mmCIF file of C-alpha atoms in Angstrom:
data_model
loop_
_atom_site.group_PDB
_atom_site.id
_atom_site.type_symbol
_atom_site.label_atom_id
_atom_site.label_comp_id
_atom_site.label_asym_id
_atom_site.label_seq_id
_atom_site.Cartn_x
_atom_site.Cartn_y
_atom_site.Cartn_z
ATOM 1 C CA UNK A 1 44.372 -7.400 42.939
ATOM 2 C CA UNK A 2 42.735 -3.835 43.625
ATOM 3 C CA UNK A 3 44.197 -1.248 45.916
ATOM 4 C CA UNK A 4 42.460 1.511 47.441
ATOM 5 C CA UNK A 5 44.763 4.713 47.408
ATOM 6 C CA UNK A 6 45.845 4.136 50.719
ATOM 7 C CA UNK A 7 46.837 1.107 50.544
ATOM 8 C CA UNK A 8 49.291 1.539 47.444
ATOM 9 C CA UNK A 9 53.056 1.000 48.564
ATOM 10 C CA UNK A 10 55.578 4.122 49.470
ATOM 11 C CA UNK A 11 59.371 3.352 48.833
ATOM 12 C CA UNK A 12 59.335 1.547 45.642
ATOM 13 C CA UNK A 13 58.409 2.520 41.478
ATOM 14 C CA UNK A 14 55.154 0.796 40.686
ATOM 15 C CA UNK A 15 53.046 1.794 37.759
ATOM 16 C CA UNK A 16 49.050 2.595 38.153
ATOM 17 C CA UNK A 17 47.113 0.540 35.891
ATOM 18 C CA UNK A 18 44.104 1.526 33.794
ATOM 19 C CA UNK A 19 45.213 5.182 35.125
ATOM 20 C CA UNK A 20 46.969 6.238 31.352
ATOM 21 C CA UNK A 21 44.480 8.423 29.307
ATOM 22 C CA UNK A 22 43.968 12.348 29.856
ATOM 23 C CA UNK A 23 40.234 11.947 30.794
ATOM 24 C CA UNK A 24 41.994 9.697 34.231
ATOM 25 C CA UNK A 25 43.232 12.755 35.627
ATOM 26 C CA UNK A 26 39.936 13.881 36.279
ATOM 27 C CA UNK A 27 39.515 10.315 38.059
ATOM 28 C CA UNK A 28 42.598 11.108 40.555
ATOM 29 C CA UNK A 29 41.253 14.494 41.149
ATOM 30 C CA UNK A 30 37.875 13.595 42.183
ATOM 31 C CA UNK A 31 39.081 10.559 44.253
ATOM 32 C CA UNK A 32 41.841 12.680 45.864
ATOM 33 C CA UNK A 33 39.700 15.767 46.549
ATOM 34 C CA UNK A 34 39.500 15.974 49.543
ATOM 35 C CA UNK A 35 42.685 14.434 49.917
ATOM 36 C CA UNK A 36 42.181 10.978 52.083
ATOM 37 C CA UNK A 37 43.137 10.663 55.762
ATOM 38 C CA UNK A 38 45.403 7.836 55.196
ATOM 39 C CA UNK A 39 48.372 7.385 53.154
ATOM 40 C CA UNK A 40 50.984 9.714 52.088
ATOM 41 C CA UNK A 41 50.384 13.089 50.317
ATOM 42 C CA UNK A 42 50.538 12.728 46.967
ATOM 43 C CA UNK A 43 52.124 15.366 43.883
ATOM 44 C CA UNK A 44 51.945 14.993 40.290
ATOM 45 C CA UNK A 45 54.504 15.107 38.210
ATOM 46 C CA UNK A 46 54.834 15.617 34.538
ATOM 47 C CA UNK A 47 58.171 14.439 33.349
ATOM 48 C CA UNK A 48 60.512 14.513 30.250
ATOM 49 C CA UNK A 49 62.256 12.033 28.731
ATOM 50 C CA UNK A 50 65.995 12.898 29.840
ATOM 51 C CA UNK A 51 69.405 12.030 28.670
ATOM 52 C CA UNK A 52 70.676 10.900 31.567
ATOM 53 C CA UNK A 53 69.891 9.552 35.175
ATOM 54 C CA UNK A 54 71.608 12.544 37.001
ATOM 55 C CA UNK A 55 69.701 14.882 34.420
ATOM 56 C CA UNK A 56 66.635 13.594 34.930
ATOM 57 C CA UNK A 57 66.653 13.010 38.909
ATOM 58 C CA UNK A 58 68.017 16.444 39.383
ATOM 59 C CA UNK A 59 65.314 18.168 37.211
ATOM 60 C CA UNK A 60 62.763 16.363 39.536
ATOM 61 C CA UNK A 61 64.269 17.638 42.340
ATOM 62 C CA UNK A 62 64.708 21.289 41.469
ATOM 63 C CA UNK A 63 60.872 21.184 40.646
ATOM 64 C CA UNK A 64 60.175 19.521 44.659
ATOM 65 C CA UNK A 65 62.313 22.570 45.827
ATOM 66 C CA UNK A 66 60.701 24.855 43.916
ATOM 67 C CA UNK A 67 57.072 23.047 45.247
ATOM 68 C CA UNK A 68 58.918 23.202 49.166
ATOM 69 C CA UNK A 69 59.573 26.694 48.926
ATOM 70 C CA UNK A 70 56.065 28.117 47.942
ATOM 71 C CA UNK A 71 54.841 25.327 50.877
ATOM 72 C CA UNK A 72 56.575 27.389 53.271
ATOM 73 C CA UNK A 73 55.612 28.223 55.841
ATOM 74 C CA UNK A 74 53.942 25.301 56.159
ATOM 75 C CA UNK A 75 56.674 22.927 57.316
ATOM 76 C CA UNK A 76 58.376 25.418 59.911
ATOM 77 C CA UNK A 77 56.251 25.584 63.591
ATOM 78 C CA UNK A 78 56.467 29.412 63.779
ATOM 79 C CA UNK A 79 57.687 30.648 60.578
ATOM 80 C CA UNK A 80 54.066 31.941 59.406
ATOM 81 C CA UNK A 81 55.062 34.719 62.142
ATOM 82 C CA UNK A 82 58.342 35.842 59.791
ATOM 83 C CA UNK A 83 57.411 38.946 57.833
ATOM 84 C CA UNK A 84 60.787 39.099 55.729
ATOM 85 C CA UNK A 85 64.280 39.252 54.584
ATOM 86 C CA UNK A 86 64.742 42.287 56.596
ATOM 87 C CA UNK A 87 65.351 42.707 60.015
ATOM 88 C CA UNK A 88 66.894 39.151 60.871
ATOM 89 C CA UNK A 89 64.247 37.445 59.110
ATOM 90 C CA UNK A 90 66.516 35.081 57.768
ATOM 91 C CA UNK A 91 68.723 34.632 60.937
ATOM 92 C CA UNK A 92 65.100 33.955 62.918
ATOM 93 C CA UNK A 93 63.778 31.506 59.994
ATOM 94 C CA UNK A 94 67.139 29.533 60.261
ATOM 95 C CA UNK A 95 67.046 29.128 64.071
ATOM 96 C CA UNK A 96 63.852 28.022 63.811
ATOM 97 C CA UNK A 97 64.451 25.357 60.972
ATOM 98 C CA UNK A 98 67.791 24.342 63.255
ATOM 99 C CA UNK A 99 64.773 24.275 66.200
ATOM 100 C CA UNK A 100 62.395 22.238 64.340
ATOM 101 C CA UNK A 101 64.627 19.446 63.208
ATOM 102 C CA UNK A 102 66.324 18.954 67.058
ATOM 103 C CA UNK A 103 62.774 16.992 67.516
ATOM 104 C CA UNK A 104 62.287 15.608 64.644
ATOM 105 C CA UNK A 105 63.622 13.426 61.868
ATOM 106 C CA UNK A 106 64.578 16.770 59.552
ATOM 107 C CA UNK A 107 68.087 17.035 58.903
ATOM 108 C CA UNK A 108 69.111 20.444 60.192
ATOM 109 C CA UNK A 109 71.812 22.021 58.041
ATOM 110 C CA UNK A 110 69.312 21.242 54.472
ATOM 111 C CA UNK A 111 65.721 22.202 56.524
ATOM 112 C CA UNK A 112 67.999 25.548 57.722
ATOM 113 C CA UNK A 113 69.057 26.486 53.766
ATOM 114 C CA UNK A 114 65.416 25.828 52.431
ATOM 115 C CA UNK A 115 64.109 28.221 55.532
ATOM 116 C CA UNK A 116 66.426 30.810 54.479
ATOM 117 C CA UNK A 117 65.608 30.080 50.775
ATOM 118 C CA UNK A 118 61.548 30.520 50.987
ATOM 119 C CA UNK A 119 62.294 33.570 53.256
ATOM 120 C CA UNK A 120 64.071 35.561 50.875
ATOM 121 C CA UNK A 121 61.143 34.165 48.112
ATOM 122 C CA UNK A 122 57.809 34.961 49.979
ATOM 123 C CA UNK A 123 54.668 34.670 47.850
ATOM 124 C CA UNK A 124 52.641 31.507 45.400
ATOM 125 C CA UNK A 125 54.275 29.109 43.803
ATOM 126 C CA UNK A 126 55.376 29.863 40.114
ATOM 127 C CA UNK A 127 55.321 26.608 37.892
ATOM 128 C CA UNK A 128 58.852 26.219 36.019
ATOM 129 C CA UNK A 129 60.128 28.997 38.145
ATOM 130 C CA UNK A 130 63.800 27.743 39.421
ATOM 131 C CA UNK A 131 64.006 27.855 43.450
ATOM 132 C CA UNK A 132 66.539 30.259 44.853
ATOM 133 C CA UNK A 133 69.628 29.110 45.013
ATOM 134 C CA UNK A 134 71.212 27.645 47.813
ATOM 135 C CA UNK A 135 73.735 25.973 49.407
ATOM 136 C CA UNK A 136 75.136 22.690 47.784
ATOM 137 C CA UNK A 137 73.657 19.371 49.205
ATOM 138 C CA UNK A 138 74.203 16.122 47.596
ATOM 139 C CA UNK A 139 71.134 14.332 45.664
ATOM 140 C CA UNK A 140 70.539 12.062 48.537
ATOM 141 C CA UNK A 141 70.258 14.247 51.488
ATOM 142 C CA UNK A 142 67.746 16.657 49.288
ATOM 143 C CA UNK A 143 66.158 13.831 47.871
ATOM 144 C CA UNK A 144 65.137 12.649 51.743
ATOM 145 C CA UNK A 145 64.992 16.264 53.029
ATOM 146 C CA UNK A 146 62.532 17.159 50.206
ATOM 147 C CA UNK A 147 59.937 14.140 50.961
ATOM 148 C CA UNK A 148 60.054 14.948 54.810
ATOM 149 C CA UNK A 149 59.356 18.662 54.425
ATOM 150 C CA UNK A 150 56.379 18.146 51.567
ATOM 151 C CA UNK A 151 55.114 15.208 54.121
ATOM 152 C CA UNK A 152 55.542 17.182 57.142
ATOM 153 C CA UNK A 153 53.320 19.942 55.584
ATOM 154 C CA UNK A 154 50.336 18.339 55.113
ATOM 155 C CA UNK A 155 50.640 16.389 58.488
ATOM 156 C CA UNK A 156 51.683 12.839 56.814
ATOM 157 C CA UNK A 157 54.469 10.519 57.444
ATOM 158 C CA UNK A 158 55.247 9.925 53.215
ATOM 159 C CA UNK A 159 55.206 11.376 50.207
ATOM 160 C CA UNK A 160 54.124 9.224 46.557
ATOM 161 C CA UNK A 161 54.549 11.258 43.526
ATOM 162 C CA UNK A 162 52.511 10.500 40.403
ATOM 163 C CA UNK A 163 54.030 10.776 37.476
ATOM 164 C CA UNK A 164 53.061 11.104 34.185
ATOM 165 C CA UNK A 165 55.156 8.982 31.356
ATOM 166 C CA UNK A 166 55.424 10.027 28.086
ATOM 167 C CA UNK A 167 54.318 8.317 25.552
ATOM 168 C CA UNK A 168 56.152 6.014 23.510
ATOM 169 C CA UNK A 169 59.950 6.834 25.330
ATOM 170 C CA UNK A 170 62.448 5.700 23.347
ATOM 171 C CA UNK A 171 64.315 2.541 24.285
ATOM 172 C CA UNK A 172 67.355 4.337 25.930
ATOM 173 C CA UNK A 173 64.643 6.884 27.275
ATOM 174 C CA UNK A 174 62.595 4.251 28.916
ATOM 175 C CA UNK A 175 66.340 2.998 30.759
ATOM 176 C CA UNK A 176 66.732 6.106 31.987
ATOM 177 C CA UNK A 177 62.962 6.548 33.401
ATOM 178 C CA UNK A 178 63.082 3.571 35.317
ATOM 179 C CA UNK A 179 66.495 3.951 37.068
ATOM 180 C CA UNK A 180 66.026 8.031 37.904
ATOM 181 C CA UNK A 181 62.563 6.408 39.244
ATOM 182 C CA UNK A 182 64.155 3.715 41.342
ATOM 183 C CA UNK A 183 67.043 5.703 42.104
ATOM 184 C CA UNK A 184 64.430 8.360 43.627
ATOM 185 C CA UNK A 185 62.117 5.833 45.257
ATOM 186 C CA UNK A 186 65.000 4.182 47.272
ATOM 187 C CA UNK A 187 67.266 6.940 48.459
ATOM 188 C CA UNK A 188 63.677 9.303 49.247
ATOM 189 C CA UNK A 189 61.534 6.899 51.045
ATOM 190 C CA UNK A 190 58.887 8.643 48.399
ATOM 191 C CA UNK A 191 56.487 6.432 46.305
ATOM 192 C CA UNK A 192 56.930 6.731 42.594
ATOM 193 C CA UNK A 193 53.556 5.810 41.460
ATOM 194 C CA UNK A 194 53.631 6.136 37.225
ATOM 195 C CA UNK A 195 50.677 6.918 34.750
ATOM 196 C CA UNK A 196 50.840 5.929 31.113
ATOM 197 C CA UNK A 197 52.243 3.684 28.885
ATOM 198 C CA UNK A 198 54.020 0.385 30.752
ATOM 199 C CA UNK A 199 57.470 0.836 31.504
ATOM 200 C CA UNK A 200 59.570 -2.578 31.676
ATOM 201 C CA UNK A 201 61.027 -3.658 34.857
ATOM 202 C CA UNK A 202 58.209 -1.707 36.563
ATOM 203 C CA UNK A 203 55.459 -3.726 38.707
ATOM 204 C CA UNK A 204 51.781 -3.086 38.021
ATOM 205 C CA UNK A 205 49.082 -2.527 40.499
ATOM 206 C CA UNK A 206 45.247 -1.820 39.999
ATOM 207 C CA UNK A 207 44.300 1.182 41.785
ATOM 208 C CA UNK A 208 40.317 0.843 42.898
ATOM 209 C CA UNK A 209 38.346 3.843 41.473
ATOM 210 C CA UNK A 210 34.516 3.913 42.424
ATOM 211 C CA UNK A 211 32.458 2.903 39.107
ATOM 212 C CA UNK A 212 30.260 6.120 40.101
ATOM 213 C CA UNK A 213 33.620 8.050 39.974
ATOM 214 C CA UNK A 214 34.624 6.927 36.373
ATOM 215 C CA UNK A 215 31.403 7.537 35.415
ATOM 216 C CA UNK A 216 31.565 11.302 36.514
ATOM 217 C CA UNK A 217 35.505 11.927 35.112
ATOM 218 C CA UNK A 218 34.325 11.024 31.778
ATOM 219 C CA UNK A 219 31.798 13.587 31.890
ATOM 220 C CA UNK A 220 34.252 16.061 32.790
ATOM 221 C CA UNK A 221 36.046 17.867 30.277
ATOM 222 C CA UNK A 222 39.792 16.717 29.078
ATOM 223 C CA UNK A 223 42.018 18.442 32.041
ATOM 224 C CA UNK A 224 43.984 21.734 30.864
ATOM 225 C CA UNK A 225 47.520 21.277 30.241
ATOM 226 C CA UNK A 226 49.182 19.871 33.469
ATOM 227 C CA UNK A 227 51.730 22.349 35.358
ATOM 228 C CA UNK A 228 55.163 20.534 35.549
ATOM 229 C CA UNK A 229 54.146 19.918 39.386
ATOM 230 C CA UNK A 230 50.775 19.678 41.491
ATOM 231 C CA UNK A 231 50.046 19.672 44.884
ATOM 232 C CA UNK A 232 46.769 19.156 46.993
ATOM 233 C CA UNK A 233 45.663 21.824 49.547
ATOM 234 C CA UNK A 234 47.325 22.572 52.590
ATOM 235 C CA UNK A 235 44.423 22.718 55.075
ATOM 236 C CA UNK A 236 43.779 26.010 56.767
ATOM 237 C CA UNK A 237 46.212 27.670 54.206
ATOM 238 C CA UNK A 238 45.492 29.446 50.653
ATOM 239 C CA UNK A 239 46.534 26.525 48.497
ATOM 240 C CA UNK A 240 49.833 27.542 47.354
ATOM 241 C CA UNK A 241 49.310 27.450 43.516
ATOM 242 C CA UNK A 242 46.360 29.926 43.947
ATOM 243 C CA UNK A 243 47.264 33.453 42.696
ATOM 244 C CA UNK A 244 43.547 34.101 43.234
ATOM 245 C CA UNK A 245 43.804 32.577 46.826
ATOM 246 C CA UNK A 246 46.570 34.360 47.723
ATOM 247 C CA UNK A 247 45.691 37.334 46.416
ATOM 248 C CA UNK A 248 41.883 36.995 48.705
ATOM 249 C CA UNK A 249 43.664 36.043 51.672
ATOM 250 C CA UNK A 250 46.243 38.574 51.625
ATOM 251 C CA UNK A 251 42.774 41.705 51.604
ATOM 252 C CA UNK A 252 41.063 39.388 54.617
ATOM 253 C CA UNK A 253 44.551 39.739 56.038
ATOM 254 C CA UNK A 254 43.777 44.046 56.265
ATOM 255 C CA UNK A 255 39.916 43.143 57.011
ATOM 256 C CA UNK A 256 39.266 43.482 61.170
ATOM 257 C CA UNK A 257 35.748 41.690 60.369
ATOM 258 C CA UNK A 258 37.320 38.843 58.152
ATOM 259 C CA UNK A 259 38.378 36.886 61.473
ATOM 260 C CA UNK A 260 37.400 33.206 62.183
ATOM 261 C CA UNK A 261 38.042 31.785 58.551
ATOM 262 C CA UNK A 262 39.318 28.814 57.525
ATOM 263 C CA UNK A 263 40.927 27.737 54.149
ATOM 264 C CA UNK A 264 40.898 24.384 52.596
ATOM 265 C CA UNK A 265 39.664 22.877 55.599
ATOM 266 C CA UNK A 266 37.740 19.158 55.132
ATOM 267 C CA UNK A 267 34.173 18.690 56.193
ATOM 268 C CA UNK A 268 32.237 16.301 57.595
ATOM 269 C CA UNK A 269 28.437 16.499 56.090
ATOM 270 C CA UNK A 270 25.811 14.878 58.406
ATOM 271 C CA UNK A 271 24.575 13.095 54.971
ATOM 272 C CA UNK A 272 26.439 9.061 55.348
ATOM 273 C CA UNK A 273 26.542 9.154 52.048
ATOM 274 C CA UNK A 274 28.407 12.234 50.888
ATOM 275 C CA UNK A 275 30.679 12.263 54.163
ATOM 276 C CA UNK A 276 33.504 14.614 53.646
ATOM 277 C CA UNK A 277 33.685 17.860 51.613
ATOM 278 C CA UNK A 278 36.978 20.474 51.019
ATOM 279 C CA UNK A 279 35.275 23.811 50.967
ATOM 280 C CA UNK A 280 37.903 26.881 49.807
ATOM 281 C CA UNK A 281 36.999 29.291 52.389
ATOM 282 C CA UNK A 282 34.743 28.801 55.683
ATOM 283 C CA UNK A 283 33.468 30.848 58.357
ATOM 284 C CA UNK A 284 32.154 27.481 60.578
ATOM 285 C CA UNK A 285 30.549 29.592 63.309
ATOM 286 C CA UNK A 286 28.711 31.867 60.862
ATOM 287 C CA UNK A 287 28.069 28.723 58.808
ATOM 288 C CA UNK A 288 29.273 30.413 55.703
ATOM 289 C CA UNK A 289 31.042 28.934 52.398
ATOM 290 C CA UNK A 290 32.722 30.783 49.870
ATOM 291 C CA UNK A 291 33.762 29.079 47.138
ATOM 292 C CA UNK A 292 36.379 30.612 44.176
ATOM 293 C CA UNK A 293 35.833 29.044 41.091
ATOM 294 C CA UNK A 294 38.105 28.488 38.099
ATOM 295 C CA UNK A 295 37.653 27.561 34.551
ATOM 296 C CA UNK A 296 37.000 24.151 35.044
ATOM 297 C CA UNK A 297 34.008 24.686 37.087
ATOM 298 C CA UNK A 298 32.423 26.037 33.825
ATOM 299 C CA UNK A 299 31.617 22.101 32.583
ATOM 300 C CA UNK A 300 28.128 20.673 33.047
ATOM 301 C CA UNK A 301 29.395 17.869 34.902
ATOM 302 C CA UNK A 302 31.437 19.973 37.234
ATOM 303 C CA UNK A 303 28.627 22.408 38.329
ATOM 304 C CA UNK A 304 26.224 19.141 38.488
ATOM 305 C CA UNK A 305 28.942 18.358 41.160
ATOM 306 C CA UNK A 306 28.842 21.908 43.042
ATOM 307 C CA UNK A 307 25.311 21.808 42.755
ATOM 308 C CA UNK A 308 25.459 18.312 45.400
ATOM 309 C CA UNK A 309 27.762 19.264 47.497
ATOM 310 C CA UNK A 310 26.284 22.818 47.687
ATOM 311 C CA UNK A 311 22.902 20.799 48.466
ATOM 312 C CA UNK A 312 25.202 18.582 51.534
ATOM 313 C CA UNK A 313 26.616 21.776 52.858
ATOM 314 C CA UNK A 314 22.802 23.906 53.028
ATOM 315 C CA UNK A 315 21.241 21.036 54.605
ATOM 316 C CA UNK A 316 23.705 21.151 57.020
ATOM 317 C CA UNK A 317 22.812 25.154 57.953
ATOM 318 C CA UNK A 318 25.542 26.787 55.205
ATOM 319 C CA UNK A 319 25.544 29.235 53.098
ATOM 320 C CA UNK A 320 27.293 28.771 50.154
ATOM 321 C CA UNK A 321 29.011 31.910 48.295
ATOM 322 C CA UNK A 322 30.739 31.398 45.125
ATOM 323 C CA UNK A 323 32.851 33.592 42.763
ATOM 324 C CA UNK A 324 34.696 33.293 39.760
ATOM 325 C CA UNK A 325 38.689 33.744 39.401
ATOM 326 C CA UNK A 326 37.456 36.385 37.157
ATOM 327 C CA UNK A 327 35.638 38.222 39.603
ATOM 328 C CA UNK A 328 38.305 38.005 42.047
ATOM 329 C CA UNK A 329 40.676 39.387 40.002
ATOM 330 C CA UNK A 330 38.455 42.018 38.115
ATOM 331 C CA UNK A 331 36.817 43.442 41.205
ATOM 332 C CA UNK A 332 38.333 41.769 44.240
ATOM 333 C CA UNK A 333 36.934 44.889 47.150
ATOM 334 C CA UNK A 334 33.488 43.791 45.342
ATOM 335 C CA UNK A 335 33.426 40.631 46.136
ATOM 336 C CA UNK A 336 34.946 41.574 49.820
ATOM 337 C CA UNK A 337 31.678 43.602 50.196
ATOM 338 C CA UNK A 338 29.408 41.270 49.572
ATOM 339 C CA UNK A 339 31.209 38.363 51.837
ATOM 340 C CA UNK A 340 31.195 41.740 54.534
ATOM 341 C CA UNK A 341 27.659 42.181 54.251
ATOM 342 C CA UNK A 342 26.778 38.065 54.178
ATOM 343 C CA UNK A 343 28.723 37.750 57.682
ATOM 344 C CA UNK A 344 27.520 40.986 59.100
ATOM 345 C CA UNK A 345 24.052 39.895 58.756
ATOM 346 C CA UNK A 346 24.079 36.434 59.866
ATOM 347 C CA UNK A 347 26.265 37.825 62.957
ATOM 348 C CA UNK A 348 23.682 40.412 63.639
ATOM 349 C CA UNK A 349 21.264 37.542 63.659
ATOM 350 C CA UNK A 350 23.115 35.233 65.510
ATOM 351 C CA UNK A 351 23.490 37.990 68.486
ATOM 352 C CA UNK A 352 20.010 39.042 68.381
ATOM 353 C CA UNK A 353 19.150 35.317 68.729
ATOM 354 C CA UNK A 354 21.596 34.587 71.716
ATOM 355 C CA UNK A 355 19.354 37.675 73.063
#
């Protein structure tokens, strides 16, 4: 039987079926972007085959702390207003973590460390960078810790990761897969939801992708070489793997006119048909769009896909702004000017209307 995304089971190690060539991460991306409002948040996961259980579930984990720690601030109510290290930065983002997990199901003494961890490491996510070090927790608690904080940041009650098997795993390999991956499932509460080749002992489940959806991913171009961990957007934030988003956010940050935007944020077009749309960067009362564009946006059947949702967003009263990572990076006060001079206009218009 079929299962829509939502519907797929948290808790437990199933394996995705159909969902095993390079061309199906496309699939997940375009069915997961934006990311749906039910079900748990989900991360990919590229793993190695490992020697051992303990090897292989504690590799996993130092890559989720890694992913926690460029989430924050995301998961601690108040810590976006914590400059720093200095000046009992640390002291403040512990009292808040001790604060934060008083009401909630967070267990205090792990959700303190990983504060005090991410406040001494401010700044993007680096794939394969090692989180800070911290103090010593056993496997289980930061195994359940881990899938509460990456749920609590994107406002959902679970966490599945997908992860990507590699091919042909030797016998004792395979072993080793499938207990880490049960061993994960059941002390985490996380899904373990597995792509590629069939594992034994692992049950299979269809996931339902849109025939109009396939037919777009294998227009796409293969996907670039998967970081060892991937996360969705966190809405109203930079998304945390972004250099170039990070990098925009922090000059808007020094910008008195750059006031009333909106990252990542999900919206609704008026068209039935096309209903929701993740835009990078909004300005909803100027009606304004900007969109930063990578690489992958250089394909035919990528733009063809900017093209309609551009179309959904201008028939809706947007204007839509795009720039490259290139010219973000190349000639960032540029591009700053001409976003300046979009929004001073339409504001100029919008007050001589109101007149």
């Amino acid at each position: 039987m079929s299962l829509s995304w939502g519907e797929l089971p948290v808790g437990r190690v199933l394996r995705l079926a159909g969902v095993n060539a390079d061309i199906d991460a496309n699939m997940l991306e375009l069915v997961l972007d934006p990311l749906p409002e039910t079900g748990p948040v989900l991360v990919t996961y590229s793993v190695a085959e490992g020697d051992s259980v303990s090897e292989l579930v504690e590799s996993i984990l130092g890559e989720l702390e890694t992913l926690a720690i460029g989430l924050f601030p995301g998961w601690l109510p108040g810590g976006e207003r914590l400059s720093g290290p200095g000046g009992g930065g640390v002291a403040a983002a512990r009292a808040l973590a001790i604060r934060a997990a008083s009401s909630s199901r967070h267990f205090g003494p792990f959700l303190a460390d990983l504060a005090d961890r991410a406040i001494r490491h401010r700044g993007p996510l680096a794939p394969g960078r090692p989180a800070p070090k911290g103090r010593s927790f056993p496997a289980e608690a930061r195994a359940a810790g881990l899938a509460r904080v990456i749920a609590s940041t994107f406002d959902r009650e679970s966490v599945a990761l997908v992860i990507h098997v590699p091919e042909k795993p030797t016998s004792h390999g395979e072993r080793v897969l499938v207990a880490g991956f049960e061993w994960l499932a059941h002390r985490s509460g996380m899904g373990i939801w597995l792509v590629g080749p069939e594992l034994r002992n692992v049950d299979t489940h269809y996931l339902e992708i849109p025939a109009a959806v396939r037919r777009l991913a294998d227009e796409m171009a293969p996907p670039s070489r998967r970081a060892a961990v991937g996360v969705p957007p966190v809405a109203g934030r930079p998304h945390p793997g972004s250099e170039v988003e990070q990098a925009m956010e922090a000059a808007l940050t020094e910008c008195d006119w750059a006031h009333g935007r909106t990252w990542n944020r999900t919206y609704r077009s008026r068209d039935p048909l096309f209903v929701m749309i993740r835009t990078d960067l909004m300005w909803a009362r100027e009606k304004c769009v900007v969109e930063i564009d990578g690489p992958e946006h250089e394909t035919f059947a990528q733009m063809e896909r900017d093209r309609t949702r551009d179309r959904h967003l201008e028939r809706d009263g947007f204007t839509v702004l795009r720039f490259t990572n290139q010219q973000v990076r190349g000639d960032l006060q540029g591009v700053l000017r001409h976003i300046h001079d979009f929004l001073r206009a339409r504001r100029l218009g919008m007050s001589e209307g109101a007149g």
